[in-house]
CSV table of C-alpha atoms in Angstrom, one decimal:
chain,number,residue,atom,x,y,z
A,178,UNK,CA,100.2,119.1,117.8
A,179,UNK,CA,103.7,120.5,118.8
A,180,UNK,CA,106.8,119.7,116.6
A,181,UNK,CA,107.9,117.5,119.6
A,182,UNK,CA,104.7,115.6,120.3
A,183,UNK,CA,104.7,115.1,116.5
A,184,UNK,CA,108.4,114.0,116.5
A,185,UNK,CA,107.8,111.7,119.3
A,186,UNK,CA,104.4,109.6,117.8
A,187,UNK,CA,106.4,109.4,114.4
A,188,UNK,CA,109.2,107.8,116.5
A,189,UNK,CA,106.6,105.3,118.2
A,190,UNK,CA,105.3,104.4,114.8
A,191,UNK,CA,102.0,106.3,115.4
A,192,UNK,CA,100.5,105.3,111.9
A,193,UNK,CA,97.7,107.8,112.2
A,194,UNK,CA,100.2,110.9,112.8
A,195,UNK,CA,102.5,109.6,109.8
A,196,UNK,CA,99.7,109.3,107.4
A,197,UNK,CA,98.0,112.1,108.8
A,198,UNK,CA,101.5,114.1,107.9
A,199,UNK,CA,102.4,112.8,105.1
A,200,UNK,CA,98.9,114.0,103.7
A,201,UNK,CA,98.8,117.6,104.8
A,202,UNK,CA,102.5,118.2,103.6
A,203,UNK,CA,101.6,116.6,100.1
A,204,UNK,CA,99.7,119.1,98.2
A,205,UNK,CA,102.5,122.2,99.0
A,206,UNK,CA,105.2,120.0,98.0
A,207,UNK,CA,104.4,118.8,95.2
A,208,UNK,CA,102.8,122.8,94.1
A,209,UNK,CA,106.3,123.5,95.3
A,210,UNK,CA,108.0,121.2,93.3
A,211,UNK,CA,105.9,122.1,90.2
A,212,UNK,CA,105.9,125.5,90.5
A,213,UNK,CA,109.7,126.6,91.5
A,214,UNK,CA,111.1,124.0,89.5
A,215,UNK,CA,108.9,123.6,86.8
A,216,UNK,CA,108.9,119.4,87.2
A,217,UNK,CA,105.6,118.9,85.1
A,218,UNK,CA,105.5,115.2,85.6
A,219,UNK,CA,102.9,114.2,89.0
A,220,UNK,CA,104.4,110.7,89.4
A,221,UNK,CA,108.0,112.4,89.0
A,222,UNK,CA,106.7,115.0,92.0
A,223,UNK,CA,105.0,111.9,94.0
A,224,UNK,CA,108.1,110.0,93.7
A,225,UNK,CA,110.5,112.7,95.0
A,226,UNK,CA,107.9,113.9,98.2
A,227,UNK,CA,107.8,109.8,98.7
A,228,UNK,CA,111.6,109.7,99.2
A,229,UNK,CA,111.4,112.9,101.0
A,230,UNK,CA,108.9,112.3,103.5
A,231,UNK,CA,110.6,108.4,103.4
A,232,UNK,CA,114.0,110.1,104.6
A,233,UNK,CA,112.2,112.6,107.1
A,234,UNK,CA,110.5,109.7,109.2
A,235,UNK,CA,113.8,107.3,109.0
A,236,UNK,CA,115.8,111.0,110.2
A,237,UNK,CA,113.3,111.2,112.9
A,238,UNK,CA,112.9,107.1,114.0
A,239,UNK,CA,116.9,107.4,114.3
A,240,UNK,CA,116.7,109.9,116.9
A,241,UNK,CA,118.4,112.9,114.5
A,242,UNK,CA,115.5,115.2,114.8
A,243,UNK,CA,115.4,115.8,118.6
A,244,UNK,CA,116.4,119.2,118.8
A,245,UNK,CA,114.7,120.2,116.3
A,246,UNK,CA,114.4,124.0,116.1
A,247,UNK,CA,112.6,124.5,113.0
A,248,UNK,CA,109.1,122.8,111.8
A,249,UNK,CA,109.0,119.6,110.5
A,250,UNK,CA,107.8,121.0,107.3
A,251,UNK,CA,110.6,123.1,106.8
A,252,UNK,CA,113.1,120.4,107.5
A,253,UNK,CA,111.0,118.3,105.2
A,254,UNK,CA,111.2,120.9,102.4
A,255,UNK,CA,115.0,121.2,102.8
A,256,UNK,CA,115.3,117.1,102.8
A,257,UNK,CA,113.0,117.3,99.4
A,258,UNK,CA,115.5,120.2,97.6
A,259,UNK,CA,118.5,117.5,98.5
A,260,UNK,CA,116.7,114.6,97.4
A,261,UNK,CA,115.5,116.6,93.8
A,262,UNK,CA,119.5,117.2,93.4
A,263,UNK,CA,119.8,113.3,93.9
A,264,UNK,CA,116.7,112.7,91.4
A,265,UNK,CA,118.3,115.2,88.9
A,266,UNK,CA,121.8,113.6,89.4
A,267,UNK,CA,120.4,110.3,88.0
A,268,UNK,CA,118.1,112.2,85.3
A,269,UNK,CA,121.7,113.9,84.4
A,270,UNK,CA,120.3,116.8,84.4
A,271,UNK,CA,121.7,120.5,85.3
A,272,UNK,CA,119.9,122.2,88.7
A,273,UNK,CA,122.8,124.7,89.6
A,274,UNK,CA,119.6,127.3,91.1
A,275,UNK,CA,118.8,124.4,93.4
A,276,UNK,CA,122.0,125.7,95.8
A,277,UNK,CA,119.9,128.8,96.2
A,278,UNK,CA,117.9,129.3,99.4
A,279,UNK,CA,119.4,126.2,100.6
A,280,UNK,CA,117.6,124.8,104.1
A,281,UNK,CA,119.7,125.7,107.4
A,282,UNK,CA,120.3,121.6,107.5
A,283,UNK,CA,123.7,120.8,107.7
A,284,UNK,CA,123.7,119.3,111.1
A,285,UNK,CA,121.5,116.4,109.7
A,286,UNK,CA,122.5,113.2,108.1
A,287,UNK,CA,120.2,113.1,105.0
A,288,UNK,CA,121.0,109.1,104.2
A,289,UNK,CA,123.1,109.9,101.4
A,290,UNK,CA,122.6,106.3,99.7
A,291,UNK,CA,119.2,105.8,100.9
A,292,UNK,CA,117.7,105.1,97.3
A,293,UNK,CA,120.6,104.5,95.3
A,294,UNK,CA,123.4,101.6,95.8
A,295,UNK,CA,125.2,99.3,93.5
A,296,UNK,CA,123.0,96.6,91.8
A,297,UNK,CA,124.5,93.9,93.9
A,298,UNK,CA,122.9,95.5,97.7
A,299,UNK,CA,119.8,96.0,95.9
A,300,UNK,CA,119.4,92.4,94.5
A,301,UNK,CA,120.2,91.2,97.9
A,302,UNK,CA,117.6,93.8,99.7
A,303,UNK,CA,115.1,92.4,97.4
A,304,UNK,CA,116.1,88.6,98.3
A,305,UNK,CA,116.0,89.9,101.6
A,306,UNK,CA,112.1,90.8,101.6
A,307,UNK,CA,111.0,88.1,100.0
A,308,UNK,CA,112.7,86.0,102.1
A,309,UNK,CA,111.0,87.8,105.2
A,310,UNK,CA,107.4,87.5,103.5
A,311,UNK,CA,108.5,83.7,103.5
A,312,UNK,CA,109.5,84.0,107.6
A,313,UNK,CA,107.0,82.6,110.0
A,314,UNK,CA,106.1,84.4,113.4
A,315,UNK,CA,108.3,85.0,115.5
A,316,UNK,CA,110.8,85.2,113.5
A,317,UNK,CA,109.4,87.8,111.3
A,318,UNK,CA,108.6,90.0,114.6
A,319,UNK,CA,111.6,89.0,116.1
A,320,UNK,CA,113.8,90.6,113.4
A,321,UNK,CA,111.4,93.4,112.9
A,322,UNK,CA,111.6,94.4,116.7
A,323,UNK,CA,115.2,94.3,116.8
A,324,UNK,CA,116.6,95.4,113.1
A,325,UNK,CA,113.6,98.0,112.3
A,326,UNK,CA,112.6,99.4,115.6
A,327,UNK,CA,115.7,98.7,118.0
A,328,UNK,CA,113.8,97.1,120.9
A,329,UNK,CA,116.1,95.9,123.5
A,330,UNK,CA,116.5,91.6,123.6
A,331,UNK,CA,114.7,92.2,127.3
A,332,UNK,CA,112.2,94.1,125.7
A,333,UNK,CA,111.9,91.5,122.9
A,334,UNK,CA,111.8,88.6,125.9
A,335,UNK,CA,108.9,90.7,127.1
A,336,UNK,CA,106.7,91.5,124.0
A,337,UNK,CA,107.0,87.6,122.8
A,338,UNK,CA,106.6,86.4,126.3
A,339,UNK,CA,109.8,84.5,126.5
A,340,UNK,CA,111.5,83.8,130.1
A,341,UNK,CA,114.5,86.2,129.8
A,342,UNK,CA,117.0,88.0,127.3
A,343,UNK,CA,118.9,84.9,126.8
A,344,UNK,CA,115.8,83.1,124.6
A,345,UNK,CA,115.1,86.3,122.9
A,346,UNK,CA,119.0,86.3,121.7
A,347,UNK,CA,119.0,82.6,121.3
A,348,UNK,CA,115.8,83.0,119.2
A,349,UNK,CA,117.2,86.1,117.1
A,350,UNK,CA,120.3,84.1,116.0
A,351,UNK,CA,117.9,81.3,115.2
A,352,UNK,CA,115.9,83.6,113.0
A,353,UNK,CA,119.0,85.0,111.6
A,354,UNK,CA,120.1,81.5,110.2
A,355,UNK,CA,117.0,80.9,108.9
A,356,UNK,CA,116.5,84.0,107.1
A,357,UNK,CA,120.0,82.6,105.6
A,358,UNK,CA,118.7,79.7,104.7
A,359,UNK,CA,115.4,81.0,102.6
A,360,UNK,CA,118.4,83.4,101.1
A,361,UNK,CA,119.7,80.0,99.6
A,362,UNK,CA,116.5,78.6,98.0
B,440,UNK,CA,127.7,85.6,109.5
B,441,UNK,CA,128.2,85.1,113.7
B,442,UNK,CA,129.0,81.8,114.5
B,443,UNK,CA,126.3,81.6,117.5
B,444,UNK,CA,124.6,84.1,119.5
B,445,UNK,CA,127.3,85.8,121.5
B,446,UNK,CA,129.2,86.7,118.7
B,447,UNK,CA,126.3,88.3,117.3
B,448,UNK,CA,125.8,90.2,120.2
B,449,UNK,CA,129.0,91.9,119.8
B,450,UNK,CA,128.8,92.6,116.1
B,451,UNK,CA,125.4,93.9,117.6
B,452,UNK,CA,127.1,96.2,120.0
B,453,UNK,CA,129.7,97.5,117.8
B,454,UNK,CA,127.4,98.1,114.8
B,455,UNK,CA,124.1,99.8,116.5
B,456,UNK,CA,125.1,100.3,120.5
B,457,UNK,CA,127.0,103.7,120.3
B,458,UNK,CA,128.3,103.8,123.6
B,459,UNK,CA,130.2,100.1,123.2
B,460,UNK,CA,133.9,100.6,123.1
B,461,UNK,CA,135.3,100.1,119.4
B,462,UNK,CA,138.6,99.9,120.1
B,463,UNK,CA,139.6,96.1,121.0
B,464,UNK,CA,137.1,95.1,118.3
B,465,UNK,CA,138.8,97.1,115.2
B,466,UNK,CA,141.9,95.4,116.9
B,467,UNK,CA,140.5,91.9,116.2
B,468,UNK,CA,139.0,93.0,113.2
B,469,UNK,CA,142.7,93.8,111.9
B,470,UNK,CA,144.2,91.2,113.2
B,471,UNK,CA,141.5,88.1,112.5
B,472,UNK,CA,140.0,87.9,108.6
B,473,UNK,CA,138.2,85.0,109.3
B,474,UNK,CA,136.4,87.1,112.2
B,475,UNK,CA,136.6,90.2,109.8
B,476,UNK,CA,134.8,88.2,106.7
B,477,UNK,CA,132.2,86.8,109.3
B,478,UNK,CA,131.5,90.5,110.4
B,479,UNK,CA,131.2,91.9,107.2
B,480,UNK,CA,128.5,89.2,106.3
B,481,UNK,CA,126.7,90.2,109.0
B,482,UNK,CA,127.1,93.8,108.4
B,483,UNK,CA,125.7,93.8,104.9
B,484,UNK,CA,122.8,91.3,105.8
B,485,UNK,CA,121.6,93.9,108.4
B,486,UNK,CA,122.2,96.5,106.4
B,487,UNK,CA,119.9,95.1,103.5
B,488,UNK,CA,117.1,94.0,106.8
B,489,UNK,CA,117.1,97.8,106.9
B,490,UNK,CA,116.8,98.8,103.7
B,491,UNK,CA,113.7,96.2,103.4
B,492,UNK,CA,112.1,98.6,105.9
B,493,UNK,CA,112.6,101.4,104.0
B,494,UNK,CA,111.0,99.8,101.3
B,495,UNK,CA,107.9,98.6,103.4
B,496,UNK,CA,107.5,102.0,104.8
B,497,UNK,CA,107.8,103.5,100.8
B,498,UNK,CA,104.8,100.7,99.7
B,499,UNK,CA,102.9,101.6,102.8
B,500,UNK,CA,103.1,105.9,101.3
B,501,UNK,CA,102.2,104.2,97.7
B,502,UNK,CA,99.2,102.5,99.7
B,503,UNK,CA,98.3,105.8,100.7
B,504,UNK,CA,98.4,107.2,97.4
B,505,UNK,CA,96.2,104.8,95.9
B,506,UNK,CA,94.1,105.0,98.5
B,507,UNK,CA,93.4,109.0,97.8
B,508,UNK,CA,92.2,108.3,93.3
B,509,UNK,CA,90.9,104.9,94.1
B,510,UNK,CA,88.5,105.3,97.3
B,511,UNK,CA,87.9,109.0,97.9
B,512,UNK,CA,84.7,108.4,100.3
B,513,UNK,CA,87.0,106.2,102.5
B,514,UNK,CA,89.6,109.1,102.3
B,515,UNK,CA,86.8,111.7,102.7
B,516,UNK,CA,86.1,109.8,106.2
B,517,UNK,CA,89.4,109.2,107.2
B,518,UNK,CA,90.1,112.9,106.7
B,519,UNK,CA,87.8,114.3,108.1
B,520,UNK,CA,86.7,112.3,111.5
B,521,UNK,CA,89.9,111.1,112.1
B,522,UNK,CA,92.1,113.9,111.6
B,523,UNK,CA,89.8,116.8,112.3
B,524,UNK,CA,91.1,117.2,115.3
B,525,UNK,CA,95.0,117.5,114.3
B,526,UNK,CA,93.9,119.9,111.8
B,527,UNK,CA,92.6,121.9,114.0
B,528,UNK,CA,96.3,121.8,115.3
B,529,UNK,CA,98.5,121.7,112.2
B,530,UNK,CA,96.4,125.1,111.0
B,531,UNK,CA,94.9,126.5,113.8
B,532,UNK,CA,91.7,127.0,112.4
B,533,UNK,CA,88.3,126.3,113.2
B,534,UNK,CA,87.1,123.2,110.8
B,535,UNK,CA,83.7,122.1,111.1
B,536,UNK,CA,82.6,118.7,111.0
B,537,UNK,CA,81.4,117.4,107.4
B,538,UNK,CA,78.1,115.5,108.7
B,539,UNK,CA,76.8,119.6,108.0
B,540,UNK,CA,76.2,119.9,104.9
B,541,UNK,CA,75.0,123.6,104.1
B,542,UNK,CA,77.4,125.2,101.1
B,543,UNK,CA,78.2,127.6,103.8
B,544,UNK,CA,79.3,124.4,106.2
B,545,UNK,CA,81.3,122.7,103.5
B,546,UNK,CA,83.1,125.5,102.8
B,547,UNK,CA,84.1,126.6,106.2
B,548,UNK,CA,85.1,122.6,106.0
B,549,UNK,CA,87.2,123.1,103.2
B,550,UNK,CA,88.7,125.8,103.1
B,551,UNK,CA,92.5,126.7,104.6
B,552,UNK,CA,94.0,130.1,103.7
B,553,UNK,CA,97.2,129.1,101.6
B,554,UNK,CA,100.7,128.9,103.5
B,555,UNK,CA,102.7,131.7,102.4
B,556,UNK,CA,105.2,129.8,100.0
B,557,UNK,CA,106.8,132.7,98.6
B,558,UNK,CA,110.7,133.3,99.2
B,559,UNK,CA,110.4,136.5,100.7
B,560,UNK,CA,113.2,138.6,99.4
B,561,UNK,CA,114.3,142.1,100.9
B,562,UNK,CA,114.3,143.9,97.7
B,563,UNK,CA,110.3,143.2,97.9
B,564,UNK,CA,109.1,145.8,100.4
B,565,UNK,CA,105.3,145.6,99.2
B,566,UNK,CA,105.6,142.5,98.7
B,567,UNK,CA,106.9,141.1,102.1
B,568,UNK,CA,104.6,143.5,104.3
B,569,UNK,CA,101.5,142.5,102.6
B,570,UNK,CA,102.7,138.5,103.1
B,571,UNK,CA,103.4,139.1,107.1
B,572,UNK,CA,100.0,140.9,107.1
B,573,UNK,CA,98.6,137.6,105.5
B,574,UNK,CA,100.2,135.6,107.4
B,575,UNK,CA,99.7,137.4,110.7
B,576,UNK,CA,95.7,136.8,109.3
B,577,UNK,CA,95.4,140.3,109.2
B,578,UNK,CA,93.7,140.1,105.7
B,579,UNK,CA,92.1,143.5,105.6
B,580,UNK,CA,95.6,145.0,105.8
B,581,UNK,CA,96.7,142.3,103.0
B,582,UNK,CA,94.1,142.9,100.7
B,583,UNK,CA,94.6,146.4,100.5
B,584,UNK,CA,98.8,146.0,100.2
B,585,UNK,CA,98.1,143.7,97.4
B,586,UNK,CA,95.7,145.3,95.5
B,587,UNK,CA,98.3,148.0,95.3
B,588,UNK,CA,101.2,145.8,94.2
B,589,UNK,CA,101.5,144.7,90.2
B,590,UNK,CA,99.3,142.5,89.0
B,591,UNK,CA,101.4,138.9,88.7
B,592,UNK,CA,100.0,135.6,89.5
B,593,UNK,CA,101.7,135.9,92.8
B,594,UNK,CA,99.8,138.7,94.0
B,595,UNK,CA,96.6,137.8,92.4
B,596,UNK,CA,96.5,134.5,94.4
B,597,UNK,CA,96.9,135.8,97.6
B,598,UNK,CA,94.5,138.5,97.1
B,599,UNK,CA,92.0,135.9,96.4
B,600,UNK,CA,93.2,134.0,99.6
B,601,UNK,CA,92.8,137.4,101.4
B,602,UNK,CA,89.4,138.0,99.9
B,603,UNK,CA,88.0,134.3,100.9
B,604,UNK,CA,89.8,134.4,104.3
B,605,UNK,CA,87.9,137.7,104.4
B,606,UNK,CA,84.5,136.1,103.3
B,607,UNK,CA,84.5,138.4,100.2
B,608,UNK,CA,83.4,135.7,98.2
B,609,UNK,CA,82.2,137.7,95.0
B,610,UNK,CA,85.8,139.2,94.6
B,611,UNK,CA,87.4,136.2,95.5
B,612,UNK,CA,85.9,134.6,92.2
B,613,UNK,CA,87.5,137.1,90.4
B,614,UNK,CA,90.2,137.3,91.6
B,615,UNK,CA,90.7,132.8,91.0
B,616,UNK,CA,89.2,133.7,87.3
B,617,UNK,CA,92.1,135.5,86.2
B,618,UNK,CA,94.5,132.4,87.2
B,619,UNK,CA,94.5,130.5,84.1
B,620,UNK,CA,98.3,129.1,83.3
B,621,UNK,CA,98.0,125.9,84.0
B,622,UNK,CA,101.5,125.2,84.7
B,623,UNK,CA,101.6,127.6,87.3
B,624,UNK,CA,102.2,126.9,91.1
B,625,UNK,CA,98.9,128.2,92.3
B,626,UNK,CA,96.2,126.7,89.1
B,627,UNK,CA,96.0,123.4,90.8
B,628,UNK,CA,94.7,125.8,94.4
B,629,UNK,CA,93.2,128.6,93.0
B,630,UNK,CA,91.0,126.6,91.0
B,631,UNK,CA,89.8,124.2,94.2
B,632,UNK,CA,89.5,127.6,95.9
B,633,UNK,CA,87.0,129.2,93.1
B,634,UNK,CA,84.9,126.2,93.6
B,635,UNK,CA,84.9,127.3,97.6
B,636,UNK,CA,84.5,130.8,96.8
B,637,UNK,CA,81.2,129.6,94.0
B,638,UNK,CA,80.2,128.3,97.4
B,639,UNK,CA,80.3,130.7,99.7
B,640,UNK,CA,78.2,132.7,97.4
B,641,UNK,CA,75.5,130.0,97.3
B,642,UNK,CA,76.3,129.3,93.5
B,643,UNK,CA,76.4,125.0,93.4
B,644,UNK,CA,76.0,125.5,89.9
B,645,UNK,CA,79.2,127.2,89.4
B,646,UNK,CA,80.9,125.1,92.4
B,647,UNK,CA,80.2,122.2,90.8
B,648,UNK,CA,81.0,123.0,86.9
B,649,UNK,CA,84.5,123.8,88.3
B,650,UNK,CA,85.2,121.2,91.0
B,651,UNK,CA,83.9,119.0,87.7
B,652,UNK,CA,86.8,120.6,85.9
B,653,UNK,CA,89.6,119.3,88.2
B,654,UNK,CA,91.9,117.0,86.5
B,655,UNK,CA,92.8,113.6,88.5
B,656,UNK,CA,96.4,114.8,88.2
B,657,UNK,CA,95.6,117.8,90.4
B,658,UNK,CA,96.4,117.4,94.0
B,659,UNK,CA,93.0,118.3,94.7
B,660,UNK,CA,91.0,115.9,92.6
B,661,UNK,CA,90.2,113.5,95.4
B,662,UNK,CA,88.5,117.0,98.0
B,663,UNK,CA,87.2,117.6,94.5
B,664,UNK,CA,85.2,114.5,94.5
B,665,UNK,CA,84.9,114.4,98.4
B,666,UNK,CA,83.4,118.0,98.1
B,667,UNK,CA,80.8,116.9,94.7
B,668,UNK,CA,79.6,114.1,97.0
B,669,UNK,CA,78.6,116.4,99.5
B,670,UNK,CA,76.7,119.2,97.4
């Protein structure tokens, strides 16, 4: 598969690609991370080529890997030598050799703050899914069509069969309030 | 939060549509707090939705993880008929099916010449024309190149690579043997690979005593187990 074909059924949420993907880049990365910088931990290796491969599909689902000129494993290898610094950052430890050979990848947003924010955002992102595990449909599809994958409200109005745009948004606000509400319990 | 619908359409626009025009809304964002606090509520609540996603899609990859130790025959299916065919892709090579089971079969299956990982520096002549002849799968050339560079792990590896890719099986095995630092990049490979190469020379003893050997912690545990299953 091309890098654009694969680009384009990670951006429809082709689940077989993604997992497919995520399993044939695994086993370099993690060699990679053990070998060049000598992390001897596995989880510590799994964790960092989880966030990496985490930011790599987000970077892609948010339309920044279009042009794409190098593989998708390269740019995946210079996403996982910027998340390491990050991992090392809040190990406080030293990895000044980690500037060398750095990944031509400036023109990408790498979600900075992806995996670390103040207490207070991740409390309320964790009161946030369990709130949406306590949702009932459509309300749970409703926000996941519109927050996760950016469907259109006519797009939502024609996936959950309502009349027109002007239910869907009704509905959304609806679900909105509600999700407020289960915040509150 | 919005105070109905319409209102959360705009904070929609302004926060997700990029071609909305910012402008009059920063005005009223200035110039209205109430308006200002209501947006801001909004903001961070779909800021956490997000980050909720991230989170799903992060349990779904520890799904997949566990999937790998706990279930390797479901993995060993799922890998191999439903992702043959993109394999075939990713690598370019010619995989065969796993419902053959001959040692020659499995290994043919199995086995993926390495990526060339190695930071290819310009000081390192030798080193640099034997990888291009590697990676341009012209593994006679390589084997020769490296057997006339130092012997380092580095070398070693890829002359075992070369010598499997080249069906040279016997020197393969050799060449895997003298990998033994476990803390090295290429232990966790060479040692799945001198399993392969015990294969390719008919020796299930051998593959098996070594793909036996494979820690869980490798990244090759779970084709270790896929592969014992099969011989």
């Amino acid at each position: 598969m091309e890098n654009t074909a694969k680009i384009l059924a990670i951006k429809e949420g082709d689940q077989k690609v993604i997992h497919e993907l995520y399993n044939a880049f695994q086993p370099k990365f993690v060699n990679w991370l053990k070998g060049r910088y000598k992390i001897k931990q596995i989880e510590t290796c799994h964790e960092i080529y989880q966030r990496s491969f985490t930011v790599l599909y987000f970077n892609i689902k948010k339309d920044k890997l279009n042009d794409l000129q190098a593989s998708i494993e390269t740019y995946l290898f210079g996403i996982g030598k910027m998340v390491l610094k990050e991992w090392w950052r809040e190990e406080k430890k030293q990895m000044d050799e980690l500037d060398e050979n750095m990944a031509p990848i400036e023109e990408v947003d790498i979600f900075g703050n992806l995996f670390d924010s103040t207490d207070d955002k991740n409390l309320l992102t964790n009161q946030i899914a369990a709130a949406m595990e306590k949702l009932d449909e459509p309300c749970k599809s409703v926000i996941r069509l519109f927050y996760w994958e950016r469907n259109s409200m006519e797009a939502i109005a024609s996936k959950l069969n309502y009349k027109n745009e002007q239910v869907a948004k009704k509905k959304k606000y609806l679900c909105i309030k509600k999700l407020k509400e289960l915040l509150k319990q | 939060m919005a105070d109905n619908e319409n209102e959360m359409e705009i904070f929609d626009a302004y926060l997700f549509d990029d071609a909305s025009d910012k402008s009059a809304f920063d005005k009223r964002l200035q110039e209205d707090p109430e308006f200002n606090t209501r947006f801001e509520a909004y903001k961070t609540l779909t800021q956490a939705i997000e980050k909720v996603e991230i989170l799903d899609f992060k349990a779904n990859l520890n799904n997949w993880d566990k999937e790998k130790v706990t279930k390797p025959t479901k993995i060993f299916t799922l890998k191999w008929v439903g992702i043959a065919a993109s394999l075939i892709l990713l690598f370019g090579l010619g995989y065969i099916f796993l419902n053959q089971k001959s040692p020659e079969d499995l290994l043919a299956a199995n086995f993926t010449p390495y990526d060339n990982i190695i930071t290819v520096r310009g000081e390192k002549v030798s080193i640099d024309d034997a990888m291009t002849a590697y990676q341009n799968k012209n593994y006679t050339a390589a084997i020769q190149m490296f057997e006339s560079l130092p012997n380092d792990i580095m070398t070693t590896f890829y002359l075992g690579e070369s010598y499997m890719a080249a069906k040279e099986y016997e020197k393969a095995t050799t060449a895997f043997l003298q990998i033994n630092d476990e803390e090295s990049l290429f232990y966790p490979i060479a040692e799945y690979h001198l399993a392969l190469a015990y294969l390719g020379l008919n020796d299930i003893e051998n593959s098996t005593l070594t793909l036996k050997k494979i820690k869980p912690t490798s990244e090759y545990y779970a084709s270790a187990q896929d592969l014992l299953e099969n011989l």
